[in-house]
C-alpha cells in the first residue's frame, strides 16, 4: 500500500520531467533506497511494473540502487555505516550521529528519448 | 531520436516535506505545539488523549486531529472533552500533511497551545510521513511486548518521545520495562520517556508537565528568533 503510493508519486514526478523535456519515451528510471527508507524493494518493483505503462513509450526500466545506512559522527567526525540499526559510532561509541544516506527514497536519473536535442547526449 | 539522461537526485517526498515544514513554521509562529502520536492499533492513543485533556483542562488550550481508516469513533470519544476533527483516510494506513492541513482548516485554525494529531494505528508507514509536528511521540503498551522497538526501528528512530502505556497491567504481564527502554535507546538515545496508565492516571501529571515545558520552549524559541 505504502510502496504503491510512493511509486505513484515517483511516476508523477517522472512524468513532469518527461513532459518538460518533450520525451517521446521514458527508457529508464533510476532510484535509490536504503534500510531506513521503509520500503521493500520487491514491492517497489511490482508497483512500478503495474503503474509504469502510463509513462510515455511502452516498457520503462526501473533500476534500484540500494545504499547502506550511512552516518557522520558529530563527536569524532568519522563517516560510519550503521549496522543492524545500532545507531552508535563504530569508532568512538558516541550516539550523536547524523544519518547521511539510506533513509530516503530518491529519484536519481531519468533517461528519455526525445525528437529534439536537449540536455546531455549520451554517446 | 536522441537519448538523454536527466540528473534529478531528489527525495521524492521533498515537496511533502516542504509543506510539512511550512505548516510547522506557521503553527510555531502562533505558539501552537504540534504532536504526532504514533503506535500500533489499540496501544491507547485515544485513551492517553482523554486523560491528557482532563489533566490539562484550564491549563492549556488543546485540540485534536484524529486519523482513522473508516469510523469517527475516536472523535466521538474526544468530542465531549476537546475540539476535535476526524480525518478519515478511506483505507490509507497513515496520515499525510494534506489531510492535516484540511483538518486544521475545518477546526477553524484556532490558536491552540497544543495540537495533537492521533495517527492511524500502524508502526510502519506513519514513520515515513512528516505531518508538520514539533514532536513525534511513539506509544508502546505493556501488552505488546518489550521487544518492539528493535522490530520497528524507523518508528522509534524518528521519535522524540516514548510513552509506555497500560503500566497498570505490569503485574500480570512478562513485560520488562528496562529491556524495552534499553532497546529503544539503542535506536534513539535522545528519547524522553514516560510511563503512564490512562486507567489509574499514574504518570499522567508528569507527561502533562512535559507538554507544558515543551510548549514554553517553543514559545521562547520563536520569541528569540
Ligand atoms: N488497562 C489499561 N487499558 C487501557 C489503557 N489505555 C487504553 N486502554 C484500553 O486499550 C484499548 C485501546 O485503547 P485506545 O485508546 O482505543 O487505543 P488507540 O491507540 O487509540 O487505538 P486505535 O485508534 O484503534 O489505533 C481500550 O479498550 C482502552 O480502554 C491503560 O492505560 N490501561
Ligand atoms: Mg484511537
Ligand atoms: Zn565517533
Coordinates of C-alpha atoms and ligand atoms in Angstrom, one line a residue:
Chain A
X1 CA 0.0 0.0 0.0
X2 CA 2.7 2.4 1.1
X3 CA 5.0 1.4 -1.8
X4 CA 2.1 1.8 -4.2
X5 CA 1.5 5.4 -3.2
X6 CA 5.3 6.2 -3.2
X7 CA 5.7 4.8 -6.7
X8 CA 2.6 6.8 -7.8
X9 CA 4.3 9.9 -6.6
X10 CA 7.5 8.9 -8.2
X11 CA 5.8 8.4 -11.6
X12 CA 4.0 11.7 -11.3
X13 CA 7.4 13.4 -11.0
X14 CA 8.9 11.3 -13.8
X15 CA 6.0 12.3 -16.0
X16 CA 6.5 16.0 -15.2
X17 CA 10.2 15.7 -16.2
X18 CA 9.4 13.8 -19.3
X19 CA 6.9 16.4 -20.4
X20 CA 9.3 19.3 -19.7
X21 CA 11.9 17.7 -21.9
X22 CA 9.5 16.7 -24.6
X23 CA 10.2 13.0 -24.2
X24 CA 8.6 10.5 -26.6
X25 CA 9.7 7.6 -24.4
X26 CA 11.0 7.1 -20.9
X27 CA 13.6 4.4 -21.1
X28 CA 14.9 4.1 -17.6
X29 CA 14.2 5.5 -14.1
X30 CA 16.9 5.1 -11.5
X31 CA 16.1 5.4 -7.8
X32 CA 17.9 5.0 -4.5
X33 CA 16.6 3.3 -1.4
X34 CA 18.2 2.2 1.8
X35 CA 17.5 0.2 5.1
X36 CA 15.6 3.2 6.7
X37 CA 13.6 4.1 3.6
X38 CA 10.8 2.0 4.9
X39 CA 10.0 0.2 1.6
X40 CA 10.5 -3.3 0.3
X41 CA 12.5 -3.5 -3.0
X42 CA 10.3 -6.2 -4.5
X43 CA 7.1 -4.3 -3.7
X44 CA 8.5 -1.2 -5.3
X45 CA 9.4 -3.2 -8.4
X46 CA 5.9 -4.7 -8.5
X47 CA 4.2 -1.4 -8.1
X48 CA 6.4 0.1 -10.8
X49 CA 5.5 -2.7 -13.3
X50 CA 1.9 -2.1 -12.6
X51 CA 1.9 1.6 -12.9
X52 CA 4.7 2.4 -15.4
X53 CA 2.7 1.6 -18.6
X54 CA 1.2 5.1 -18.1
X55 CA 4.6 6.6 -18.9
X56 CA 5.3 7.7 -22.5
X57 CA 6.8 4.9 -24.5
X58 CA 6.0 1.3 -23.5
X59 CA 8.4 -0.6 -21.4
X60 CA 10.3 1.6 -19.0
X61 CA 13.1 0.0 -16.9
X62 CA 13.4 0.6 -13.2
X63 CA 16.9 0.5 -11.7
X64 CA 17.0 0.3 -7.9
X65 CA 20.3 1.3 -6.2
X66 CA 20.4 0.0 -2.7
X67 CA 22.7 2.1 -0.4
X68 CA 23.8 1.2 3.1
X69 CA 22.7 3.3 6.1
X70 CA 25.5 5.8 6.5
X71 CA 26.1 8.5 9.1
X72 CA 28.6 11.1 10.2
X73 CA 29.6 11.1 13.8
X74 CA 29.1 14.5 15.4
X75 CA 31.6 13.7 18.1
X76 CA 34.6 12.4 16.2
X77 CA 33.7 13.4 12.6
X78 CA 34.1 9.9 11.1
X79 CA 31.9 8.5 8.4
X80 CA 30.3 5.3 9.5
X81 CA 28.0 2.6 8.3
X82 CA 25.1 1.8 10.7
X83 CA 24.7 -2.0 11.0
X84 CA 21.7 -3.7 12.5
X85 CA 20.1 -0.4 13.4
X86 CA 22.7 0.2 16.2
X87 CA 22.8 3.9 16.0
X88 CA 26.3 4.3 17.5
X89 CA 29.6 5.5 16.1
X90 CA 31.7 2.4 15.4
X91 CA 34.9 4.5 16.0
X92 CA 34.2 6.4 19.3
X93 CA 31.0 4.9 20.6
X94 CA 29.1 8.2 20.5
X95 CA 25.4 8.0 19.8
X96 CA 25.4 11.6 18.5
X97 CA 25.4 10.7 14.8
X98 CA 23.7 12.2 11.7
X99 CA 22.2 9.9 9.0
X100 CA 23.6 10.9 5.6
X101 CA 22.2 8.2 3.3
X102 CA 19.9 5.2 3.4
X103 CA 16.8 6.8 4.9
X104 CA 15.3 8.3 1.8
X105 CA 13.6 7.3 -1.5
X106 CA 15.4 9.3 -4.1
X107 CA 14.8 9.8 -7.7
X108 CA 18.3 9.8 -9.2
X109 CA 18.1 9.9 -13.0
X110 CA 15.5 9.7 -15.8
X111 CA 16.6 8.5 -19.2
X112 CA 14.4 9.6 -22.0
X113 CA 14.2 9.6 -25.8
X114 CA 13.4 12.9 -27.5
X115 CA 12.9 14.1 -31.1
X116 CA 14.9 17.2 -30.4
X117 CA 18.4 17.5 -28.8
X118 CA 18.0 18.8 -25.3
X119 CA 20.5 18.4 -22.4
X120 CA 23.3 16.0 -22.3
X121 CA 23.6 13.5 -25.1
X122 CA 24.9 10.1 -24.3
X123 CA 27.3 8.5 -26.9
Chain B
X1 CA 15.8 10.3 -31.8
X2 CA 18.1 11.4 -29.0
X3 CA 18.7 9.6 -25.8
X4 CA 19.1 11.9 -22.8
X5 CA 19.8 11.2 -19.1
X6 CA 18.4 13.9 -16.8
X7 CA 20.1 14.0 -13.4
X8 CA 17.4 14.7 -10.7
X9 CA 18.8 13.4 -7.4
X10 CA 15.9 14.5 -5.2
X11 CA 14.0 12.9 -2.4
X12 CA 10.6 12.0 -3.9
X13 CA 8.9 13.2 -0.8
X14 CA 10.7 16.6 -0.9
X15 CA 7.5 18.5 -1.8
X16 CA 5.5 17.0 1.1
X17 CA 8.4 17.6 3.5
X18 CA 8.4 21.3 2.5
X19 CA 4.7 21.5 3.0
X20 CA 5.0 19.9 6.4
X21 CA 7.9 22.3 7.3
X22 CA 5.7 25.3 6.3
X23 CA 2.9 24.0 8.5
X24 CA 5.2 23.6 11.4
X25 CA 6.6 27.1 10.9
X26 CA 3.1 28.6 10.7
X27 CA 2.0 26.9 13.9
X28 CA 5.2 27.8 15.7
X29 CA 4.6 31.5 15.0
X30 CA 1.2 31.3 16.7
X31 CA 2.6 29.4 19.6
X32 CA 0.9 26.0 18.9
X33 CA 3.0 23.0 19.8
X34 CA 2.1 20.1 17.4
X35 CA 2.5 16.5 18.4
X36 CA 2.2 13.4 16.2
X37 CA 1.1 10.3 18.2
X38 CA 2.0 7.0 16.6
X39 CA 1.6 3.4 17.8
X40 CA 0.1 0.1 16.9
X41 CA -3.7 -0.2 16.9
X42 CA -5.1 -0.2 20.4
X43 CA -2.0 0.9 22.3
X44 CA -4.0 3.6 24.0
X45 CA -3.5 6.8 21.9
X46 CA -7.1 8.0 22.3
X47 CA -7.1 6.9 26.0
X48 CA -3.9 9.0 26.6
X49 CA -5.6 12.0 24.9
X50 CA -8.7 11.6 27.1
X51 CA -6.6 11.5 30.2
X52 CA -4.4 14.4 29.0
X53 CA -7.5 16.5 28.2
X54 CA -8.8 16.1 31.7
X55 CA -5.5 16.9 33.3
X56 CA -4.8 19.9 31.1
X57 CA -8.3 21.4 31.5
X58 CA -7.9 25.1 32.4
X59 CA -4.1 24.9 31.9
X60 CA -3.5 24.6 28.2
X61 CA -5.9 25.1 25.2
X62 CA -5.7 21.8 23.2
X63 CA -7.2 20.4 20.1
X64 CA -7.1 17.1 18.3
X65 CA -7.0 15.8 14.8
X66 CA -7.6 12.1 14.8
X67 CA -7.0 9.8 11.8
X68 CA -8.9 6.6 11.3
X69 CA -9.5 4.3 8.3
X70 CA -13.2 4.3 8.5
X71 CA -15.1 5.4 11.5
X72 CA -15.3 8.6 13.7
X73 CA -15.3 6.6 16.9
X74 CA -12.2 8.2 18.4
X75 CA -13.5 11.7 17.5
X76 CA -16.8 10.9 19.3
X77 CA -14.9 9.8 22.4
X78 CA -12.9 13.0 22.5
X79 CA -15.6 15.5 21.5
X80 CA -17.0 15.9 25.0
X81 CA -13.5 17.0 26.2
X82 CA -11.8 19.0 23.4
X83 CA -12.3 20.5 20.0
X84 CA -11.6 17.5 17.6
X85 CA -11.8 16.9 13.9
X86 CA -11.8 13.4 12.4
X87 CA -9.6 12.7 9.4
X88 CA -10.9 9.6 7.7
X89 CA -8.2 8.2 5.4
X90 CA -10.5 6.0 3.4
X91 CA -8.3 3.0 3.8
X92 CA -4.8 4.7 3.7
X93 CA -2.6 3.3 6.5
X94 CA -1.2 6.6 7.6
X95 CA -1.9 10.4 7.7
X96 CA -0.3 12.8 5.3
X97 CA 0.3 16.5 5.5
X98 CA -2.6 17.3 3.1
X99 CA -5.1 15.7 5.4
X100 CA -3.7 17.5 8.4
X101 CA -3.9 20.9 6.6
X102 CA -7.6 20.2 5.7
X103 CA -8.5 19.1 9.3
X104 CA -6.8 22.2 10.7
X105 CA -8.9 24.4 8.4
X106 CA -12.1 22.5 9.4
X107 CA -11.2 23.2 13.0
X108 CA -11.2 26.9 12.1
X109 CA -7.4 27.3 12.6
X110 CA -7.8 28.2 16.3
X111 CA -4.9 29.4 18.4
X112 CA -4.4 26.3 20.5
X113 CA -1.4 25.9 22.8
X114 CA -1.2 22.3 21.8
X115 CA -2.4 20.4 18.7
X116 CA -2.4 16.6 18.9
X117 CA -2.5 14.5 15.8
X118 CA -3.5 10.9 16.5
X119 CA -2.1 8.9 13.6
X120 CA -3.7 5.7 12.2
X121 CA -2.7 2.7 14.4
X122 CA 0.3 1.3 12.5
X123 CA 4.0 1.1 13.5
X124 CA 5.3 1.2 9.9
X125 CA 4.0 3.7 7.4
X126 CA 3.4 6.7 9.6
X127 CA 7.2 6.7 10.3
X128 CA 7.8 8.0 6.8
X129 CA 5.5 10.9 6.9
X130 CA 6.2 14.3 8.4
X131 CA 2.9 15.9 9.5
X132 CA 4.4 19.2 10.4
X133 CA 4.8 18.1 14.0
X134 CA 7.3 19.5 16.5
X135 CA 7.5 16.3 18.4
X136 CA 6.8 12.7 17.3
X137 CA 5.5 10.6 20.2
X138 CA 5.7 6.8 20.0
X139 CA 3.4 4.9 22.3
X140 CA 4.2 1.3 23.4
X141 CA 1.8 -0.7 25.6
X142 CA 2.8 -3.3 28.1
X143 CA 0.6 -5.8 26.3
X144 CA 2.6 -5.5 23.0
X145 CA 5.8 -6.9 24.4
X146 CA 9.1 -5.3 25.3
X147 CA 10.9 -6.4 22.1
X148 CA 9.0 -4.0 19.8
X149 CA 11.4 -1.0 19.5
X150 CA 14.1 -3.1 17.7
X151 CA 11.5 -4.6 15.4
X152 CA 10.2 -1.3 14.2
X153 CA 13.5 0.8 14.1
X154 CA 12.3 3.5 11.8
X155 CA 9.4 4.5 14.0
X156 CA 11.4 4.7 17.2
X157 CA 14.4 6.3 15.4
X158 CA 12.2 9.1 14.1
X159 CA 10.5 9.7 17.5
X160 CA 11.4 12.3 20.1
X161 CA 9.3 10.8 22.9
X162 CA 8.3 7.4 24.1
X163 CA 5.2 6.8 26.2
X164 CA 4.9 3.4 27.8
X165 CA 1.1 2.9 28.2
X166 CA -1.0 0.5 30.3
X167 CA 1.5 0.2 33.1
X168 CA -1.4 -0.7 35.4
X169 CA -1.2 -4.1 33.8
X170 CA 2.5 -4.7 34.5
X171 CA 1.8 -7.1 37.5
X172 CA 0.0 -9.5 35.0
X173 CA 2.5 -9.4 32.1
X174 CA 6.0 -10.6 31.4
X175 CA 6.9 -7.1 30.1
X176 CA 10.3 -5.9 31.2
X177 CA 10.3 -2.1 31.3
X178 CA 14.1 -1.8 31.5
X179 CA 14.6 -4.1 28.5
X180 CA 12.1 -2.1 26.4
X181 CA 13.8 1.2 27.3
X182 CA 17.2 -0.2 26.6
X183 CA 16.1 -1.5 23.2
X184 CA 14.5 1.9 22.4
X185 CA 17.6 3.9 23.5
X186 CA 19.9 1.8 21.2
X187 CA 17.9 3.1 18.3
X188 CA 17.2 6.6 19.6
X189 CA 19.3 7.7 22.6
X190 CA 17.6 11.1 23.0
X191 CA 14.1 9.7 23.7
X192 CA 12.2 11.4 26.5
X193 CA 10.4 8.5 28.2
X194 CA 7.2 8.4 30.2
X195 CA 5.3 5.6 32.0
X196 CA 1.5 6.1 32.1
X197 CA -1.8 4.5 32.8
X198 CA -4.9 6.0 31.4
X199 CA -6.9 4.0 33.9
X200 CA -5.2 4.8 37.2
X201 CA -3.8 8.2 35.7
X202 CA -0.4 7.2 37.1
X203 CA 2.3 9.2 35.2
X204 CA -0.2 11.5 33.5
X205 CA 0.8 14.5 35.6
X206 CA 4.5 14.1 34.6
X207 CA 3.5 13.7 31.0
X208 CA 1.4 16.9 31.1
X209 CA 4.2 18.8 32.8
X210 CA 6.5 17.8 30.0
X211 CA 3.9 19.1 27.5
X212 CA 3.8 22.4 29.3
X213 CA 7.6 22.6 29.3
X214 CA 7.8 21.7 25.6
X215 CA 5.2 24.3 24.7
X216 CA 7.1 27.0 26.7
X217 CA 10.3 26.0 25.0
X218 CA 8.6 26.5 21.6
X219 CA 7.3 29.9 22.6
X220 CA 10.7 31.0 23.9
X221 CA 12.5 29.9 20.7
X222 CA 10.0 31.7 18.5
X223 CA 10.5 34.9 20.5
X224 CA 14.3 34.8 20.3
X225 CA 14.4 34.1 16.6
Ligands
LIG1 N1 -5.6 -1.4 31.4 C1 -5.4 -0.3 30.6 N2 -6.1 -0.3 29.4 C2 -6.0 0.7 28.6 C3 -5.1 1.8 28.9 N3 -5.2 2.7 27.9 C4 -6.0 2.2 27.0 N4 -6.6 1.0 27.4 C5 -7.5 0.2 26.7 O1 -7.0 -0.2 25.5 C6 -7.9 -0.2 24.5 C7 -7.5 0.6 23.3 O2 -7.3 1.9 23.7 P1 -7.5 3.1 22.6 O3 -7.3 4.4 23.4 O4 -8.7 3.0 21.8 O5 -6.2 2.8 21.7 P2 -5.8 3.6 20.3 O6 -4.3 3.5 20.3 O7 -6.4 4.9 20.3 O8 -6.4 2.6 19.2 P3 -6.6 2.9 17.6 O9 -7.0 4.3 17.5 O10 -7.6 2.0 17.2 O11 -5.2 2.6 17.0 C8 -9.2 0.3 25.1 O12 -10.0 -0.8 25.4 C9 -8.7 1.0 26.3 O13 -9.7 1.0 27.3 C10 -4.4 1.8 30.1 O14 -3.6 2.6 30.5 N5 -4.6 0.7 30.9
LIG2 MG1 -7.6 5.8 18.8
LIG3 ZN1 32.6 9.0 16.6

